Short mmCIF file of C-alpha atoms in Angstrom, two decimals:
data_model
loop_
_atom_site.label_atom_id
_atom_site.label_comp_id
_atom_site.label_asym_id
_atom_site.label_seq_id
_atom_site.Cartn_x
_atom_site.Cartn_y
_atom_site.Cartn_z
CA MET N 6 3.50 12.61 17.68
CA ARG N 7 6.78 11.16 16.41
CA VAL N 8 8.88 12.89 13.76
CA ALA N 9 11.79 11.21 11.98
CA THR N 10 14.04 12.45 9.21
CA VAL N 11 16.18 10.35 6.88
CA PHE N 12 19.45 12.13 6.09
CA ARG N 13 21.59 11.23 3.09
CA GLY N 14 24.77 9.59 4.41
CA LEU N 15 23.76 9.79 8.09
CA VAL N 16 22.33 7.30 10.55
CA PRO N 17 18.49 7.58 10.78
CA MET N 18 17.44 9.34 13.95
CA GLY N 19 14.18 10.22 15.68
CA LEU N 20 13.15 13.52 17.16
CA TRP N 21 10.45 13.87 19.77
CA VAL N 22 8.32 16.99 19.59
CA ALA N 23 5.77 18.38 21.98
CA ALA N 24 2.19 17.24 21.63
CA ALA N 25 1.20 20.85 21.22
CA CYS N 26 2.72 20.92 17.73
CA CYS N 27 0.32 21.12 14.81
CA ALA N 28 -0.89 17.91 13.17
CA TRP N 29 1.98 17.48 10.70
CA GLY N 30 4.63 19.66 12.35
CA ALA N 31 5.48 23.01 10.77
CA ALA N 32 9.08 23.35 11.94
CA GLU N 33 11.71 23.46 9.18
CA GLN N 34 13.90 20.34 9.08
CA PRO N 35 17.14 19.57 7.26
CA SER N 36 16.84 18.29 3.70
CA GLY N 37 16.08 14.60 3.22
CA VAL N 38 13.12 12.22 3.26
CA ARG N 39 10.87 13.18 6.14
CA VAL N 40 8.48 10.80 7.89
CA ILE N 41 5.89 12.33 10.21
CA GLU N 42 3.72 9.84 12.05
CA THR N 43 0.57 10.51 14.05
CA ASP N 44 -2.02 8.15 15.51
CA ARG N 45 -4.12 8.59 12.35
CA ALA N 46 -1.65 8.49 9.46
CA ILE N 47 1.92 8.54 8.15
CA LYS N 48 3.05 11.47 6.04
CA ILE N 49 6.04 11.09 3.72
CA GLU N 50 7.73 14.18 2.32
CA THR N 51 10.64 14.16 -0.12
CA ASP N 52 12.23 17.02 -2.00
CA LEU N 53 9.76 16.45 -4.87
CA LEU N 54 6.66 14.75 -3.40
CA GLU N 55 4.26 14.57 -0.48
CA ALA N 56 1.95 11.66 0.34
CA VAL N 57 -0.11 10.33 3.25
CA ILE N 58 -0.81 6.69 4.15
CA PRO N 59 -3.76 6.34 6.55
CA LYS N 60 -3.76 4.11 9.64
CA LYS N 61 -7.37 4.82 10.65
CA ASP N 62 -10.17 7.33 9.96
CA PRO N 63 -9.19 7.91 6.31
CA LYS N 64 -10.46 10.82 4.25
CA HIS N 65 -11.84 8.30 1.75
CA TRP N 66 -10.21 4.83 1.52
CA MET N 67 -8.13 2.96 4.08
CA THR N 68 -5.60 1.48 1.64
CA GLY N 69 -2.97 3.03 -0.61
CA ILE N 70 -2.17 6.76 -0.77
CA GLU N 71 -4.82 8.94 0.84
CA LYS N 72 -7.17 11.06 -1.26
CA GLY N 73 -5.81 14.50 -2.11
CA SER N 74 -2.45 13.95 -0.40
CA PHE N 75 -0.21 13.11 -3.37
CA LEU N 76 1.48 16.41 -4.24
CA ASP N 77 3.88 17.10 -7.09
CA LYS N 78 6.04 19.89 -5.70
CA LYS N 79 7.41 20.73 -9.15
CA THR N 80 4.01 21.74 -10.55
CA GLY N 81 1.69 22.01 -7.53
CA PHE N 82 -0.74 19.42 -8.95
CA ARG N 83 -2.41 16.66 -6.91
CA GLU N 84 -4.16 13.47 -7.99
CA ALA N 85 -7.72 13.99 -9.21
CA GLY N 86 -9.53 11.03 -7.68
CA ASP N 87 -10.06 9.23 -4.39
CA GLY N 88 -6.49 8.15 -3.70
CA LEU N 89 -3.91 5.91 -5.36
CA MET N 90 -3.32 2.14 -5.49
CA VAL N 91 -6.46 1.31 -3.52
CA VAL N 92 -6.79 -2.42 -2.73
CA ASP N 93 -10.03 -4.35 -2.96
CA TRP N 94 -11.23 -7.95 -2.70
CA LEU N 95 -9.39 -11.25 -3.02
CA MET N 96 -11.36 -12.81 -5.88
CA GLU N 97 -11.53 -15.49 -8.57
CA ALA N 98 -13.34 -16.11 -11.82
CA GLY N 99 -16.77 -17.72 -11.58
CA SER N 100 -20.34 -17.06 -10.49
CA ASP N 101 -21.50 -16.62 -6.89
CA GLU N 102 -25.14 -16.78 -7.88
CA ALA N 103 -25.77 -19.86 -5.74
CA TYR N 104 -24.46 -18.32 -2.50
CA GLY N 105 -23.67 -14.63 -2.98
CA ASP N 106 -26.41 -13.44 -0.65
CA LYS N 107 -25.07 -15.70 2.13
CA VAL N 108 -21.54 -14.25 2.25
CA LEU N 109 -21.64 -11.88 5.21
CA ALA N 110 -19.02 -10.15 7.32
CA PRO N 111 -19.10 -10.84 11.09
CA ASP N 112 -20.93 -7.52 11.54
CA GLY N 113 -23.60 -8.55 9.04
CA HIS N 114 -22.27 -6.41 6.20
CA GLY N 115 -22.78 -8.11 2.83
CA VAL N 116 -19.74 -8.45 0.60
CA GLY N 117 -21.65 -7.42 -2.49
CA ARG N 118 -22.61 -9.89 -5.18
CA TYR N 119 -21.00 -9.54 -8.57
CA THR N 120 -23.72 -11.52 -10.35
CA TRP N 121 -26.79 -10.53 -8.33
CA TYR N 122 -28.06 -8.33 -11.14
CA THR N 123 -28.89 -11.43 -13.26
CA ASN N 124 -32.02 -11.81 -11.13
CA GLU N 125 -32.47 -8.17 -10.14
CA THR N 126 -35.90 -6.72 -10.82
CA ASP N 127 -35.16 -3.10 -9.86
CA PRO N 128 -34.07 -1.37 -13.12
CA ALA N 129 -31.89 1.22 -11.39
CA ARG N 130 -29.96 -1.37 -9.35
CA ARG N 131 -29.58 -3.62 -12.36
CA GLN N 132 -28.26 -0.74 -14.50
CA TYR N 133 -25.76 0.35 -11.84
CA ALA N 134 -24.39 -3.19 -11.49
CA LEU N 135 -23.96 -3.53 -15.23
CA MET N 136 -22.18 -0.17 -15.42
CA ALA N 137 -19.90 -1.05 -12.51
CA HIS N 138 -19.02 -4.65 -13.39
CA GLY N 139 -20.06 -5.38 -16.96
CA SER N 140 -21.75 -8.61 -17.98
CA THR N 141 -19.20 -10.69 -19.90
CA HIS N 142 -16.73 -11.93 -17.30
CA ARG N 143 -18.16 -13.20 -14.01
CA LYS N 144 -16.18 -12.75 -10.79
CA ARG N 145 -16.78 -13.83 -7.21
CA VAL N 146 -15.29 -13.07 -3.83
CA VAL N 147 -12.91 -15.57 -2.22
CA GLU N 148 -12.19 -13.58 0.95
CA GLY N 149 -13.24 -10.26 2.45
CA PRO N 150 -13.64 -7.62 3.65
CA GLN N 151 -13.31 -5.13 0.83
CA LEU N 152 -10.13 -3.68 2.29
CA CYS N 153 -10.44 -0.22 0.77
CA HIS N 154 -13.26 0.78 3.12
CA ARG N 155 -13.86 -2.13 5.52
CA MET N 156 -10.32 -2.61 6.85
CA LYS N 157 -9.85 -2.00 10.57
CA PRO N 158 -7.07 0.32 11.86
CA VAL N 159 -3.53 -0.83 11.08
CA GLN N 160 -0.06 -0.16 12.47
CA PRO N 161 2.32 0.03 9.50
CA GLU N 162 6.05 -0.45 9.93
CA VAL N 163 8.25 2.46 8.81
CA ILE N 164 11.72 1.74 7.41
CA ARG N 165 14.22 4.60 7.14
CA GLY N 166 17.23 4.44 4.85
CA LYS N 167 19.94 6.79 3.69
CA ASP N 168 17.94 8.35 0.87
CA PHE N 169 14.49 6.77 1.05
CA ALA N 170 11.64 5.91 3.38
CA ALA N 171 9.39 2.86 3.16
CA VAL N 172 6.09 1.85 4.73
CA LYS N 173 5.02 -1.79 5.18
CA THR N 174 1.35 -2.59 5.91
CA THR N 175 -0.13 -6.04 6.52
CA TYR N 176 -3.69 -7.26 7.04
CA CYS N 177 -5.42 -10.64 7.12
CA TYR N 178 -8.79 -11.14 5.43
CA GLU N 179 -11.45 -11.83 8.05
CA TYR N 180 -14.12 -13.91 6.34
CA ALA N 181 -14.55 -16.11 3.29
CA ALA N 182 -17.05 -17.46 0.78
CA PRO N 183 -18.76 -20.80 1.58
CA GLY N 184 -16.26 -23.65 1.45
CA ARG N 185 -13.25 -21.33 1.77
CA LYS N 186 -11.10 -20.27 4.73
CA PRO N 187 -10.42 -16.72 5.94
CA GLY N 188 -6.94 -15.57 6.85
CA SER N 189 -4.98 -14.88 3.65
CA ARG N 190 -2.47 -12.11 4.32
CA TRP N 191 -2.12 -8.93 2.25
CA THR N 192 1.22 -7.13 2.47
CA GLN N 193 1.94 -3.78 0.87
CA TRP N 194 5.33 -2.10 0.61
CA VAL N 195 5.51 1.55 -0.47
CA VAL N 196 8.97 3.06 -1.05
CA PHE N 197 9.61 6.78 -1.52
CA PRO N 198 13.09 7.42 -2.98
CA LYS N 199 14.68 10.83 -2.85
CA ASP N 200 15.12 12.93 -6.02
CA VAL N 201 12.32 11.35 -8.09
CA ARG N 202 8.65 12.20 -8.63
CA TYR N 203 7.34 8.68 -8.10
CA PHE N 204 7.04 5.96 -5.49
CA VAL N 205 7.48 2.19 -5.85
CA LEU N 206 4.82 -0.15 -4.49
CA MET N 207 4.14 -3.88 -4.13
CA ASP N 208 1.01 -5.80 -3.15
CA ARG N 209 1.53 -9.43 -2.08
CA ILE N 210 -0.97 -12.12 -1.14
CA ASP N 211 -0.09 -15.18 0.94
CA THR N 212 -3.15 -17.35 0.48
CA VAL N 213 -4.79 -19.94 2.71
CA ASN N 214 -7.07 -21.14 -0.12
CA ASP N 215 -6.76 -23.06 -3.36
CA SER N 216 -8.09 -21.43 -6.51
CA ASN N 217 -7.95 -22.05 -10.23
CA GLU N 218 -7.83 -18.32 -11.05
CA MET N 219 -7.22 -16.14 -7.98
CA PHE N 220 -6.57 -12.43 -8.33
CA LEU N 221 -6.31 -9.23 -6.29
CA ARG N 222 -8.24 -6.18 -7.47
CA ASN N 223 -6.84 -2.65 -7.13
CA ASP N 224 -6.96 0.81 -8.71
CA THR N 225 -3.88 1.55 -10.82
CA PRO N 226 -3.06 4.36 -10.42
CA GLY N 227 -6.47 5.51 -9.16
CA CYS N 228 -9.85 6.82 -10.25
CA VAL N 229 -10.43 10.23 -11.86
CA ARG N 230 -13.17 12.57 -10.61
CA HIS N 231 -14.28 15.10 -13.19
CA GLU N 232 -17.10 17.15 -14.70
CA ARG N 233 -16.81 16.91 -18.47
CA GLY N 234 -13.03 16.76 -18.37
CA ASP N 235 -12.37 19.69 -16.06
CA THR N 236 -9.63 17.87 -14.10
CA PHE N 237 -7.89 15.98 -16.94
CA SER N 238 -7.39 16.36 -20.68
CA GLU N 239 -6.60 12.81 -21.84
CA ILE N 240 -5.85 9.26 -20.76
CA TYR N 241 -2.97 7.12 -22.00
CA LEU N 242 -3.05 3.29 -22.09
CA SER N 243 0.22 1.83 -23.36
CA TYR N 244 -1.21 -1.65 -23.93
CA LEU N 245 -3.97 -0.69 -26.38
CA GLY N 246 -3.91 0.89 -29.84
CA GLY N 247 -0.66 -0.51 -31.21
CA PRO N 248 3.05 -0.02 -30.42
CA GLN N 249 2.64 3.63 -29.41
CA GLY N 250 -0.28 2.98 -27.10
CA LEU N 251 -3.67 4.68 -27.06
CA ARG N 252 -4.29 8.35 -26.19
CA ILE N 253 -7.94 8.99 -25.35
CA PRO N 254 -9.39 12.52 -25.19
CA ALA N 255 -11.46 13.53 -22.19
CA SER N 256 -14.56 13.80 -24.38
CA GLU N 257 -14.73 9.98 -24.56
CA PHE N 258 -15.70 10.00 -20.88
CA PHE N 259 -18.57 12.46 -20.92
CA THR N 260 -21.13 9.61 -21.14
CA PRO N 261 -21.07 6.55 -18.83
CA PHE N 262 -20.17 3.14 -20.26
CA PRO N 263 -19.47 -0.27 -18.65
CA PRO N 264 -16.05 -1.94 -18.25
CA ASP N 265 -16.56 -4.37 -21.12
CA ALA N 266 -17.72 -1.75 -23.67
CA LYS N 267 -14.34 -0.19 -24.58
CA PHE N 268 -10.80 0.45 -23.30
CA GLY N 269 -10.66 -2.96 -21.61
CA TYR N 270 -7.78 -5.46 -21.47
CA ARG N 271 -7.85 -9.19 -20.77
CA ARG N 272 -4.78 -11.40 -20.77
CA ASP N 273 -6.70 -14.20 -22.47
CA THR N 274 -7.98 -12.05 -25.33
CA HIS N 275 -5.19 -9.49 -25.92
CA LYS N 276 -1.58 -9.69 -27.01
CA LEU N 277 0.89 -9.39 -24.13
CA PRO N 278 2.25 -5.81 -24.23
CA GLU N 279 5.86 -4.72 -23.77
CA HIS N 280 4.87 -2.17 -21.12
CA PHE N 281 1.77 -1.83 -18.94
CA ILE N 282 1.27 1.88 -18.25
CA ARG N 283 -1.96 3.70 -17.37
CA ALA N 284 -1.89 7.47 -17.04
CA TYR N 285 -4.03 10.58 -17.12
CA ARG N 286 -2.93 14.11 -17.89
CA LEU N 287 -3.99 16.53 -15.20
CA ARG N 288 -5.71 19.78 -16.06
CA ASP N 289 -6.04 22.93 -13.96
CA LYS N 290 -9.76 23.40 -13.29
CA ALA N 291 -9.44 27.16 -13.04
CA THR N 292 -7.38 27.85 -16.16
CA GLY N 293 -7.81 24.73 -18.30
CA LYS N 294 -4.02 24.48 -18.64
CA ASP N 295 -2.47 21.02 -18.87
CA GLY N 296 -0.27 19.80 -16.05
CA PRO N 297 1.86 16.66 -15.63
CA TRP N 298 0.86 13.08 -16.34
CA LEU N 299 -0.03 10.93 -13.34
CA ALA N 300 0.91 7.37 -14.27
CA GLY N 301 0.64 3.91 -12.75
CA MET N 302 2.97 1.24 -14.15
CA THR N 303 2.71 -2.49 -13.50
CA LEU N 304 6.31 -3.61 -13.94
CA GLU N 305 5.62 -7.15 -15.18
CA PRO N 306 2.96 -7.03 -17.92
CA SER N 307 2.17 -10.75 -17.70
CA ILE N 308 0.94 -10.38 -14.10
CA VAL N 309 -2.08 -8.31 -15.25
CA TYR N 310 -5.16 -10.54 -15.50
CA GLU N 311 -7.70 -7.90 -16.50
CA ALA N 312 -7.84 -4.10 -16.52
CA TRP N 313 -10.42 -1.56 -17.54
CA CYS N 314 -10.90 2.18 -17.82
CA SER N 315 -14.61 2.99 -17.74
CA GLN N 316 -16.90 5.89 -16.94
CA ARG N 317 -19.43 5.31 -14.18
CA PRO N 318 -22.44 7.54 -13.54
CA GLY N 319 -21.59 10.39 -11.20
CA GLY N 320 -18.44 11.70 -12.89
CA ILE N 321 -15.91 9.02 -11.94
CA ILE N 322 -13.55 7.14 -14.25
CA VAL N 323 -12.51 3.84 -12.69
CA MET N 324 -9.11 2.39 -13.59
CA ILE N 325 -9.43 -1.04 -12.02
CA GLU N 326 -6.69 -3.62 -12.47
CA GLU N 327 -6.69 -7.28 -11.42
CA VAL N 328 -3.35 -9.03 -10.91
CA TYR N 329 -2.28 -12.68 -11.08
CA GLY N 330 -5.40 -14.65 -12.09
CA LYS N 331 -3.63 -18.02 -12.13
CA PRO N 332 -3.94 -21.37 -10.28
CA ILE N 333 -2.65 -21.25 -6.72
CA LYS N 334 -2.55 -23.57 -3.70
CA ALA N 335 -2.93 -22.77 -0.02
CA GLY N 336 0.45 -21.73 1.38
CA GLN N 337 1.61 -20.14 -1.87
CA SER N 338 1.86 -16.44 -2.71
CA PHE N 339 1.76 -13.96 -5.56
CA SER N 340 2.69 -10.29 -5.89
CA ALA N 341 2.75 -7.36 -8.29
CA ALA N 342 5.09 -4.35 -8.28
CA HIS N 343 4.22 -0.88 -9.55
CA ILE N 344 5.64 2.60 -10.03
CA VAL N 345 3.26 5.51 -9.53
CA GLY N 346 4.06 9.16 -9.97
CA TYR N 347 4.25 12.33 -12.02
CA PHE N 348 5.85 12.56 -15.46
CA ASP N 349 6.28 15.37 -17.97
CA SER N 350 5.91 13.14 -21.05
CA ILE N 351 4.94 9.69 -22.26
CA ASP N 352 8.53 9.07 -23.31
CA GLU N 353 9.67 9.72 -19.75
CA MET N 354 7.19 7.11 -18.48
CA HIS N 355 8.55 4.50 -20.87
CA ASN N 356 12.16 5.30 -20.00
CA VAL N 357 11.49 4.77 -16.30
CA TYR N 358 9.49 1.63 -17.05
CA GLY N 359 12.38 0.17 -19.06
CA ARG N 360 14.71 0.70 -16.10
CA TYR N 361 12.57 -1.40 -13.75
CA LYS N 362 10.66 -3.75 -16.06
CA GLY N 363 10.15 -7.41 -15.13
CA HIS N 364 9.86 -7.17 -11.35
CA THR N 365 6.94 -8.40 -9.26
CA GLY N 366 8.33 -8.12 -5.72
CA LEU N 367 9.69 -5.40 -3.45
CA THR N 368 11.40 -5.34 -0.09
CA ALA N 369 13.30 -2.84 2.04
CA ASP N 370 15.49 -2.55 5.13
CA PRO N 371 17.68 0.27 6.44
CA THR N 372 20.46 -0.67 3.99
CA GLY N 373 18.28 -0.12 0.93
CA TRP N 374 15.22 -1.11 -1.08
CA ARG N 375 15.14 -3.77 -3.76
CA LEU N 376 12.79 -4.86 -6.53
CA VAL N 377 12.61 -8.64 -6.93
CA LYS N 378 11.82 -10.81 -9.96
#
């Protein structure tokens, strides 16, 4: 196991510890941003946060911040879903009805058809598909696998700076729909600055295919697991409901509804918002007391193609977001940048958003990290 600490004002250095140490290393270290790497995952610890990025054998999903690992040290709360900023398919608008059942991974795993329910005779399967995907805006896979749970083990690169740590992960899609090529590259940067309760993240796609409306699907910030609102009290969507945004009580999510029923956003049908913030207010299950807001911010509103906040059967609110959704040629790229973290108020979210608004790219090296327009 390798342990490295980033010290403010000092050169980054590595410390080797005995293999007999516990999984994450219990020894006290000097203050700073701590990176603890094992064969399975990378743990980042700042003065205000903890988070884990899996490399293999995840607790739930392979991409983004691992389920249950994102800790707000100020309040003791953790995220209430299955992880944060989970990445999905590379997709485009359109129907796959003519070939959806022929798109298979090398191991025979089907990619999942997004229009198969149009001919589905089993009522339960048809109902689930409608609740998961809606029926008004057809989508189809360009390349797979579905990275969140089909991605093979990865070896992220860790960058250590004076007062931050960053993790860079890359992966190439392995198979494609008929008439398309596999091999588009997904790159994710995650930066953890010191002295703040949020991280900065970018997803980038370098495509090997042409498309009239290509997009990347993710969860921003992540899903919410609950039983009649026991883990959260309300949801805030800045881009709906007027200039102040929309605050939605937990009771709106006691009954399942599909993505296109309510609380949805489409760039082609909605006014472009000033800010694109999605947040839920955590609630202590034992006491019912409200905690901090957990927010996901997409820093350039125009990059959001579609987003929804819907209740699926089984007590899970999905907060799916699709980014880009524009014409692209093989050899070109697109990206989206986000801030995800804990906030004490909606005003605080907007203040942070205003500081970083307009960026779609992110990069880092030992001298510092930078958002890029």
